[in-house]
Every structure is written in C-alpha cells, then in structure tokens.
PDB file of C-alpha atoms in Angstrom:
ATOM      1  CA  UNK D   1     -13.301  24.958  16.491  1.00 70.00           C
ATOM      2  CA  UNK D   2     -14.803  26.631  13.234  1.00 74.00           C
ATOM      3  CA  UNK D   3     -11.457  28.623  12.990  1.00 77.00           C
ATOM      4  CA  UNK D   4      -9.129  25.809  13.336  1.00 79.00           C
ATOM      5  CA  UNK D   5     -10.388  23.797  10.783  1.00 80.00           C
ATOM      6  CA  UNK D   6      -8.254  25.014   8.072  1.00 84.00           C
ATOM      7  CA  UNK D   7      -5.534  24.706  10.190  1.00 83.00           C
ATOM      8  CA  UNK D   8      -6.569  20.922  10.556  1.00 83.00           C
ATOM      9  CA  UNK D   9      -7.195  20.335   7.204  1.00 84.00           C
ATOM     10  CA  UNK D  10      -4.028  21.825   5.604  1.00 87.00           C
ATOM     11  CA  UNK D  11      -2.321  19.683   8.381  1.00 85.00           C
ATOM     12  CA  UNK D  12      -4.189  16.451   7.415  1.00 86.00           C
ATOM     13  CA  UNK D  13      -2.933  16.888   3.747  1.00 90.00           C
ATOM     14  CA  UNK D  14       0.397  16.142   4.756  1.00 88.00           C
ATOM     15  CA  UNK D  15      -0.284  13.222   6.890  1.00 89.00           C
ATOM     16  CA  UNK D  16      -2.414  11.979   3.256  1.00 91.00           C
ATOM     17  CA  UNK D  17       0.020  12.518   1.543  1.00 91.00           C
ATOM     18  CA  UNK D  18       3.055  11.257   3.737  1.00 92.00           C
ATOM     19  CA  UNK D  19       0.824   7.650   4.805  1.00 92.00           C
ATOM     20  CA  UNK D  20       0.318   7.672   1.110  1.00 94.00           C
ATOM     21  CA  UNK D  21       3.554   7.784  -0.070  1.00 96.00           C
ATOM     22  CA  UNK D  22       4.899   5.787   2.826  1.00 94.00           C
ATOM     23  CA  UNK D  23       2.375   2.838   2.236  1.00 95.00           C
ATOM     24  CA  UNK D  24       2.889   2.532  -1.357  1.00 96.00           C
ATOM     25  CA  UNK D  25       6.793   2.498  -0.561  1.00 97.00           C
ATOM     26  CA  UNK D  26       5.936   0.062   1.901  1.00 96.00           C
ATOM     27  CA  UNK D  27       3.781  -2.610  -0.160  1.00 95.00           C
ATOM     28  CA  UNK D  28       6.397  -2.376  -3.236  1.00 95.00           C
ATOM     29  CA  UNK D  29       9.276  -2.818  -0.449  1.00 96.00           C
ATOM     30  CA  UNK D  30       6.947  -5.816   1.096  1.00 95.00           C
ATOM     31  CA  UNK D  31       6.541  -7.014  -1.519  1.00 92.00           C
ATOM     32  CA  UNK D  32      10.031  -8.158  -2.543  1.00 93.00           C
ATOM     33  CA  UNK D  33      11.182  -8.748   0.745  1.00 94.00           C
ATOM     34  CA  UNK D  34       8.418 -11.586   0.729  1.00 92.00           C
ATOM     35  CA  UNK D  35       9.531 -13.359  -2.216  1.00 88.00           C
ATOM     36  CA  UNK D  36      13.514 -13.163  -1.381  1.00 91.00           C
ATOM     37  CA  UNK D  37      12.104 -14.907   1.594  1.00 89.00           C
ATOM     38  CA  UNK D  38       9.621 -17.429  -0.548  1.00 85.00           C
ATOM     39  CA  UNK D  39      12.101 -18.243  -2.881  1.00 82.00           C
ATOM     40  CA  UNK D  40      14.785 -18.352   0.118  1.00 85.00           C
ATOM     41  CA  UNK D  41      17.374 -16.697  -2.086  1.00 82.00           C
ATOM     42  CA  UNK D  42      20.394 -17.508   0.080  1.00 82.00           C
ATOM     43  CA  UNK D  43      22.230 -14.402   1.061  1.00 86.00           C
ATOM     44  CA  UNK D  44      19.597 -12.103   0.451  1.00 91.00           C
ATOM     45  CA  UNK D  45      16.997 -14.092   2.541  1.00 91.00           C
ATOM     46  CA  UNK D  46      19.493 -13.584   5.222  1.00 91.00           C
ATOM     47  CA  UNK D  47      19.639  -9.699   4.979  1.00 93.00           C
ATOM     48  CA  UNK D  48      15.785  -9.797   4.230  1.00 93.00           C
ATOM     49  CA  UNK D  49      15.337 -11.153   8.115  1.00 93.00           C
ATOM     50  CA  UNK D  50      17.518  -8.903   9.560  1.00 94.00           C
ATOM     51  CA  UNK D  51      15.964  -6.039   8.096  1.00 95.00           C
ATOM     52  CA  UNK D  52      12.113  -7.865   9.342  1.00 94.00           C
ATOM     53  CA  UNK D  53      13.866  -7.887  13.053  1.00 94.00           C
ATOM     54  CA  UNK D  54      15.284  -5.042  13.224  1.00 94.00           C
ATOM     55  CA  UNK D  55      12.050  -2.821  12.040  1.00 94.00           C
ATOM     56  CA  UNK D  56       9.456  -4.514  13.647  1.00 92.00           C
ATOM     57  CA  UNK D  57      11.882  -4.546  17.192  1.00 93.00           C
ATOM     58  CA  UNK D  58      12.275  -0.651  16.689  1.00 92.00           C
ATOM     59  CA  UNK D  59       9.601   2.090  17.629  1.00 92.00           C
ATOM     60  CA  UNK D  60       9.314   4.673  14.658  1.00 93.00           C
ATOM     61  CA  UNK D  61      10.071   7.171  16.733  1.00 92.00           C
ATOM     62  CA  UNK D  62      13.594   5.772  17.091  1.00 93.00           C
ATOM     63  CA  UNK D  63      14.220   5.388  13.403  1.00 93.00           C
ATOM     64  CA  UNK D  64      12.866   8.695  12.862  1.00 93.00           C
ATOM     65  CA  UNK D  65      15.244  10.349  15.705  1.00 93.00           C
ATOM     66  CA  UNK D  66      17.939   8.229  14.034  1.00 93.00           C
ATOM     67  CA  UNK D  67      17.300   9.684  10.336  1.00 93.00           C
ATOM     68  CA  UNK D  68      16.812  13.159  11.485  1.00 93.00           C
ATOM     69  CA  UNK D  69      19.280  13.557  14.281  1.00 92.00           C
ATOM     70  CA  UNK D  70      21.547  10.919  14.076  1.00 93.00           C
ATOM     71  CA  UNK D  71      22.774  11.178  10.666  1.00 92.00           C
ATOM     72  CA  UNK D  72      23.578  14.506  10.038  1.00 91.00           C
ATOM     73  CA  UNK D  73      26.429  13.831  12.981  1.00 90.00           C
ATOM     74  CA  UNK D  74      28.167  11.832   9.972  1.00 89.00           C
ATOM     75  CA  UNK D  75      27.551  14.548   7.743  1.00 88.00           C
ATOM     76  CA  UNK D  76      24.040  13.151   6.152  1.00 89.00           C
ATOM     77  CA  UNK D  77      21.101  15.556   6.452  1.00 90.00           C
ATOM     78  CA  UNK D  78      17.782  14.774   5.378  1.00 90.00           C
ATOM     79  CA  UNK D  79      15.224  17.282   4.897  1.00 91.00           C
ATOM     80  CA  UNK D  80      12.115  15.989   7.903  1.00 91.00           C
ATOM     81  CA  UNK D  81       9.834  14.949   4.867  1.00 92.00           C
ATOM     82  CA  UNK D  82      12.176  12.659   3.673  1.00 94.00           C
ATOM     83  CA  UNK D  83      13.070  11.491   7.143  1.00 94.00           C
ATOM     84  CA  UNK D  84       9.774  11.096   7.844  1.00 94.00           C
ATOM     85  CA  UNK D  85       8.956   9.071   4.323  1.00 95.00           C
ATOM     86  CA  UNK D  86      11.926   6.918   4.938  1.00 96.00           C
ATOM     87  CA  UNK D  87      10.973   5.888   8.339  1.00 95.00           C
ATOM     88  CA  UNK D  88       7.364   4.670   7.538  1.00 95.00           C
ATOM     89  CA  UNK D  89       8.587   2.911   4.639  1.00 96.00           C
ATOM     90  CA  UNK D  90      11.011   1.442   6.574  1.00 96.00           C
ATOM     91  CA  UNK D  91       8.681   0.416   9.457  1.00 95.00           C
ATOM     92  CA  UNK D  92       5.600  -0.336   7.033  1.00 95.00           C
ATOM     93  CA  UNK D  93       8.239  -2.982   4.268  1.00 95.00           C
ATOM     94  CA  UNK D  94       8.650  -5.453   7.351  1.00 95.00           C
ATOM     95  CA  UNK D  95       4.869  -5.635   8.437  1.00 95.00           C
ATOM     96  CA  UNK D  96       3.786  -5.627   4.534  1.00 95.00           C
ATOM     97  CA  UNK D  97       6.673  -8.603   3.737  1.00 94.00           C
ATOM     98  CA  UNK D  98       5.137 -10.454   6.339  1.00 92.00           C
ATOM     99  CA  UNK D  99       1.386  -9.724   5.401  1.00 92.00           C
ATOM    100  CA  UNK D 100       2.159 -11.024   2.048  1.00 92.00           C
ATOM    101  CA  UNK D 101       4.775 -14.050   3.054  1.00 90.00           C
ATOM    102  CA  UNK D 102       1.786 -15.353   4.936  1.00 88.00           C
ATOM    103  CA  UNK D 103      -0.337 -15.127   1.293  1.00 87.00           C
ATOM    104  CA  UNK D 104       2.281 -17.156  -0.338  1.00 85.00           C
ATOM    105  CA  UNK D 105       2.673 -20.002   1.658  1.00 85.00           C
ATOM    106  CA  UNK D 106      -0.673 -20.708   1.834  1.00 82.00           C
ATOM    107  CA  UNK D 107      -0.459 -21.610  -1.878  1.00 80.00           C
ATOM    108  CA  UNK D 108       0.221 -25.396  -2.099  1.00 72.00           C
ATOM    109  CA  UNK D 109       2.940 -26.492  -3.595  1.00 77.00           C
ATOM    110  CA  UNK D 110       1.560 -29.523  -5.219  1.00 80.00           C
ATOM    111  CA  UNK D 111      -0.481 -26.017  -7.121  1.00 76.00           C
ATOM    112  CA  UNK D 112       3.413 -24.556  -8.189  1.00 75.00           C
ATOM    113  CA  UNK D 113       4.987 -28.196  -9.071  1.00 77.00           C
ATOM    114  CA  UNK D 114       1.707 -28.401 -11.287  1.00 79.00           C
ATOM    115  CA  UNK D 115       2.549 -25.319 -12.917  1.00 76.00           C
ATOM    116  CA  UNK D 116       5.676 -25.783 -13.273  1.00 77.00           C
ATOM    117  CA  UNK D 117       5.502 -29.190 -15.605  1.00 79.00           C
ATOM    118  CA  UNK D 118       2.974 -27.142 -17.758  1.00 78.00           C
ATOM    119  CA  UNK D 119       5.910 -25.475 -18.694  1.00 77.00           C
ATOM    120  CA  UNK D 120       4.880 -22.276 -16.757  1.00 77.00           C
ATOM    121  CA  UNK D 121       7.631 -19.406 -16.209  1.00 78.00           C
ATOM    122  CA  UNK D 122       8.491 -18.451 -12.748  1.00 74.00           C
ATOM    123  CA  UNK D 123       6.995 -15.173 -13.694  1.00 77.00           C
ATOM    124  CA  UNK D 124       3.647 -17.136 -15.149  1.00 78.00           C
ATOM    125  CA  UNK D 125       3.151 -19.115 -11.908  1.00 78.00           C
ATOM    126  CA  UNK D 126       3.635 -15.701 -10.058  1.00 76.00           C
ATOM    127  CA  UNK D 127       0.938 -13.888 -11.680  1.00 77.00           C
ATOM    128  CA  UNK D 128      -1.193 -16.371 -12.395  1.00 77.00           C
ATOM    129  CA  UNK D 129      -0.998 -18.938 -10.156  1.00 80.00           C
ATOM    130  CA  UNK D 130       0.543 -17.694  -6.505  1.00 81.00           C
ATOM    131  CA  UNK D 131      -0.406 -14.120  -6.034  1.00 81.00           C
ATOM    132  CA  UNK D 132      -4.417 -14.034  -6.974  1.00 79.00           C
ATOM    133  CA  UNK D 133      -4.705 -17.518  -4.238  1.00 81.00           C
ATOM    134  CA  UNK D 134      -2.274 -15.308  -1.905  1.00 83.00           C
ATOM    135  CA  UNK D 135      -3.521 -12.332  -1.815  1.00 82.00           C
ATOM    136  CA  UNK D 136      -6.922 -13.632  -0.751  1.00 81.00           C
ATOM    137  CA  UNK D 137      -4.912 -14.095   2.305  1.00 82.00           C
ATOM    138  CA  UNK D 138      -3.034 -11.012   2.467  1.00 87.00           C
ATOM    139  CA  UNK D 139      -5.414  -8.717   2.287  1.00 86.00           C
ATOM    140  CA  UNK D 140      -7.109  -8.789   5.665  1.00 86.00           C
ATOM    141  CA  UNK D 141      -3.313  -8.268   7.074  1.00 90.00           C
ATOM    142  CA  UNK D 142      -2.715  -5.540   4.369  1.00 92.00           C
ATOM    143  CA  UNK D 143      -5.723  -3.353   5.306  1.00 91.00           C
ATOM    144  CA  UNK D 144      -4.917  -3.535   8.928  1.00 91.00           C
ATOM    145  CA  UNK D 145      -1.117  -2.556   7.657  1.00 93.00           C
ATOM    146  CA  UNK D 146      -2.264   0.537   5.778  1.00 93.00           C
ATOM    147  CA  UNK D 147      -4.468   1.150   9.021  1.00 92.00           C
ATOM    148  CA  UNK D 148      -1.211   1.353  11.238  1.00 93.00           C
ATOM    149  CA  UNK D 149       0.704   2.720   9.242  1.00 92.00           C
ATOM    150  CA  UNK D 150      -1.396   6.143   9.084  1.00 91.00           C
ATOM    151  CA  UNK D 151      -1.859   5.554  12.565  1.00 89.00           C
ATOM    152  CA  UNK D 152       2.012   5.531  13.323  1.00 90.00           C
ATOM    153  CA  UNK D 153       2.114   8.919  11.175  1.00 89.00           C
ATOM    154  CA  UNK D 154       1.044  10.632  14.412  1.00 86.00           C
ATOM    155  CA  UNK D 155       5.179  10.587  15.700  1.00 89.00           C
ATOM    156  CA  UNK D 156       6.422  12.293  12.460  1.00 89.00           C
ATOM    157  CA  UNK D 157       5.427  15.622  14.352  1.00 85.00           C
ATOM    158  CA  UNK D 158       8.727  14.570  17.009  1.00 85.00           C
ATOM    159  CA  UNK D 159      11.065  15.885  13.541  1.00 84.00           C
ATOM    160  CA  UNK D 160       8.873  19.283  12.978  1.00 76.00           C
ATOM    161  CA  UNK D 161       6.284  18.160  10.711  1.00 82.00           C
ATOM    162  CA  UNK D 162       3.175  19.769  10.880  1.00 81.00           C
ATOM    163  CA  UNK D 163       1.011  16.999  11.142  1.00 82.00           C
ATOM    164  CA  UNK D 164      -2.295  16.965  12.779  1.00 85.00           C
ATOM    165  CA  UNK D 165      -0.621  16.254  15.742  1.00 85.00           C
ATOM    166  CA  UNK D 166       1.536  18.966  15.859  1.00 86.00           C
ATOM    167  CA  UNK D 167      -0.900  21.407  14.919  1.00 86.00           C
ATOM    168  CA  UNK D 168      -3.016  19.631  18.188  1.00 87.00           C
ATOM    169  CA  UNK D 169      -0.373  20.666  20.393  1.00 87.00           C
ATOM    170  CA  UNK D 170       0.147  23.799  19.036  1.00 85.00           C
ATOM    171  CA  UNK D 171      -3.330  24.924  19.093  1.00 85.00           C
ATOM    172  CA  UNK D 172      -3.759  23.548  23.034  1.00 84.00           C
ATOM    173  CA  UNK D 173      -0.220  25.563  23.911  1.00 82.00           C
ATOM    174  CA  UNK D 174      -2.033  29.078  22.254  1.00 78.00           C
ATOM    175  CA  UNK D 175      -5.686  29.005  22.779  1.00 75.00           C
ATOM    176  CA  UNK D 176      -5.788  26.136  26.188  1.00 80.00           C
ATOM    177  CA  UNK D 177      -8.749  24.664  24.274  1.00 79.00           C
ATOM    178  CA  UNK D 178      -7.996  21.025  25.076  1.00 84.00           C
ATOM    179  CA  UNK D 179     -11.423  19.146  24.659  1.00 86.00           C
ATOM    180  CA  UNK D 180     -12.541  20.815  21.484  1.00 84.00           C
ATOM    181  CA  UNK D 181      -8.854  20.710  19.664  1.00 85.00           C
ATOM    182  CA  UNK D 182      -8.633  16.827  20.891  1.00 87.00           C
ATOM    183  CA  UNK D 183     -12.399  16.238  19.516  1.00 88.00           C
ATOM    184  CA  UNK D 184     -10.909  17.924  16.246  1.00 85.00           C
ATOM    185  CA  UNK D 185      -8.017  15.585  15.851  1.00 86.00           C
ATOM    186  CA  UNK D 186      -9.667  12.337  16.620  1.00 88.00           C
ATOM    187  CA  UNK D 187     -12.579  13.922  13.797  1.00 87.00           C
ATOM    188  CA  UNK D 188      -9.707  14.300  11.522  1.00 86.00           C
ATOM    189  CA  UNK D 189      -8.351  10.237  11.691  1.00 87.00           C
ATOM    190  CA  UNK D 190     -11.920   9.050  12.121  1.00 89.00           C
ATOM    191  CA  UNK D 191     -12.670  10.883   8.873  1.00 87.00           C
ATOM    192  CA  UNK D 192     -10.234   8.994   7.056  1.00 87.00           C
ATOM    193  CA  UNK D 193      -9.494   5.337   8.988  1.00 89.00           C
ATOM    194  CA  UNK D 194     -13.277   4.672   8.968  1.00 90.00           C
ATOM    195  CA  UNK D 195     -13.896   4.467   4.880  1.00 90.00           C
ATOM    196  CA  UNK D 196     -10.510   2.984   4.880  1.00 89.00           C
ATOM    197  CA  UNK D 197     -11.686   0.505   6.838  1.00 88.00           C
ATOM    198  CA  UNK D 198     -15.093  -0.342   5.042  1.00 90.00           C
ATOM    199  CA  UNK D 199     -13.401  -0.545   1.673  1.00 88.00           C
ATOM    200  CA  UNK D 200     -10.865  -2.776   2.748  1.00 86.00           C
ATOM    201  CA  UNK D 201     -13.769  -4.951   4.374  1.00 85.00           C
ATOM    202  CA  UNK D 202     -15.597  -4.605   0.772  1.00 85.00           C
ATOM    203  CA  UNK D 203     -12.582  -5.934  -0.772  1.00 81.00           C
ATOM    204  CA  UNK D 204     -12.183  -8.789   0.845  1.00 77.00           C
ATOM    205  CA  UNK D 205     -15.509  -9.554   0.789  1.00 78.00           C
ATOM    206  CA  UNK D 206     -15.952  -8.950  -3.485  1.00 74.00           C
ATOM    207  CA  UNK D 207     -12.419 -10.969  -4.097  1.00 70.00           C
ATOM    208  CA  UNK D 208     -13.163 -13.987  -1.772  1.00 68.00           C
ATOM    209  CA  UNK D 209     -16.503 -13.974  -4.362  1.00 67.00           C
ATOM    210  CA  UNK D 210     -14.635 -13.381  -7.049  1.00 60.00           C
ATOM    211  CA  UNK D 211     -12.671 -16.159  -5.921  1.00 57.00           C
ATOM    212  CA  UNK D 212     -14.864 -18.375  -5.189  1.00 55.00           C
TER     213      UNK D 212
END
C-alpha cells in the first residue's frame, strides 16, 4: 500500500484537476442556462430544455464514448482530457441550471416588480436583488452538484485517463492486491468529498446567518 501511494496521488491530481475544471465549466454553463430559462427567452429557452433533457437522460459514460469514439468517425478527434472535460461540463451545466433555476424562482416577484419601479436595471435587480435571496436556495443543490460531479469522474478512466480508477484496476490486474488497492481508492475520494462536504454545510449555514 506504502508503494502505491504515489501512484494514487499523482492519479488523484488529475481527477482535482479535471472535477475542477469540469465544475467551474459547469456552474458558469448553469448558470446561463438558468436565466435563458427565468427570463424564458423564446427560442433559446427552447434549446436550453433540450439540452437539460438530453444530459440529465444520458449516462456520462455515453457522452464520453460519443466524444472520444464517435467523433473522430466524422473526422473530429479530441485529445481524452478534453473529451473527458467536455463531458462533465456537459453533464454537470444541466444539474447546475436546475440547482440555480430552483434559487430564482423562489424570489417573489412582487420583490422584482418592486425593483423594477425603483428604476433598477435588469442587471441591478440581478445582483442585488435575485441572486443573494436565490442562492440561499441553491446552494444546498450546488454542493451536492459539485459532490456528483467528482463522483461521476470515476468513468473518465473508460477513454484512458489515468484516474484513480484506472490506476485501481491497474494495480489489482499486476499485484492481485484487491482489498488493500480498493481501501486505497475509497481513502483517496473520502479524503477529498468529506471536507467538501463540511464546507459546503458551513456555507450554508454562515449565509442563511448572514442572511438572516
């Protein structure tokens, strides 16, 4: 086990740094999706559901085999990173847009008509107004989002990334050390889920006082 660590750690840098990546993708992609669908822009808010329904009805692993396999048939190739960073986004902007559609329809909208005949800009009522009373709500949904999502990274190793995972298997294939490699891995996403988890708790806890 002392021997494999490295191993484990250099392979649990890339999953950071992919579930990173891929989450702050996500929340920016989210995000917008959320108010297309808020403001019910009319075509866009069309495309914005189809792209909800069509991520959150298809496993990763599918989207990933598409990106990796499936496009370089019509002469696209992606390096497995990118595949892999695409994918999560991908999955993570659907479950983040509805995470934070749920925030902003909690806001009243005797609180925006209000606003709005104080002469505040759409912009204003955003910032000031909409997101600090949604995100209260969002941010319960959010955490357990960013939870998933490094979760779902676990599949990326399906394209030849060496993730934790893969580095799991391989180690089991070479040495047939299958209790101490699995106690390794779940080490390795208990190390990192468990502060996530207690800071997002702490957050939501400080901002509903800050709130309040």
């Amino acid at each position: 086990m002392q021997n494999a660590i490295p191993t484990f750690l250099k392979a649990l840098w890339l999953t950071l740094h992919l579930s990173f990546f891929g989450i702050v993708f996500s929340i920016i992609l989210g995000f917008f999706i959320a108010l297309i669908q808020f403001y019910k822009i009319r075509f866009l808010n069309a495309v914005a559901q189809g792209y909800i329904e069509l991520s959150r009805n298809t496993p990763l692993l599918i989207q990933l085999f598409f990106l990796y396999y499936g496009l370089p048939q019509i002469g696209l190739k992606l390096d497995s990173y990118i595949c892999a960073l695409i994918g999560i986004t991908f999955l993570g902007g659907s479950y983040m847009a509805e995470s934070f559609r749920a925030g902003l329809e909690s806001v009243g909208k005797i609180q925006i008509e209000s606003g709005r005949s104080l002469g505040l800009s759409e912009k204003q009522l955003v910032f000031s107004i909409i997101l600090p009373q949604s995100l209260m709500v969002s941010l319960p949904y959010i955490g357990a989002n960013v939870i998933f999502l490094l979760k779902e990274t676990s599949v990326v190793s399906a394209i030849a990334l060496v993730d934790v995972l893969f580095v799991t298997k391989d180690l089991i294939g070479s040495y047939y050390k299958t209790n101490e490699t699995l106690l390794l891995l779940v080490l390795c996403y208990l190390v990192v889920l468990l502060p996530l988890s207690i800071v997002f708790s702490m957050l939501e806890k400080h901002y509903k006082k800050f709130l309040g």
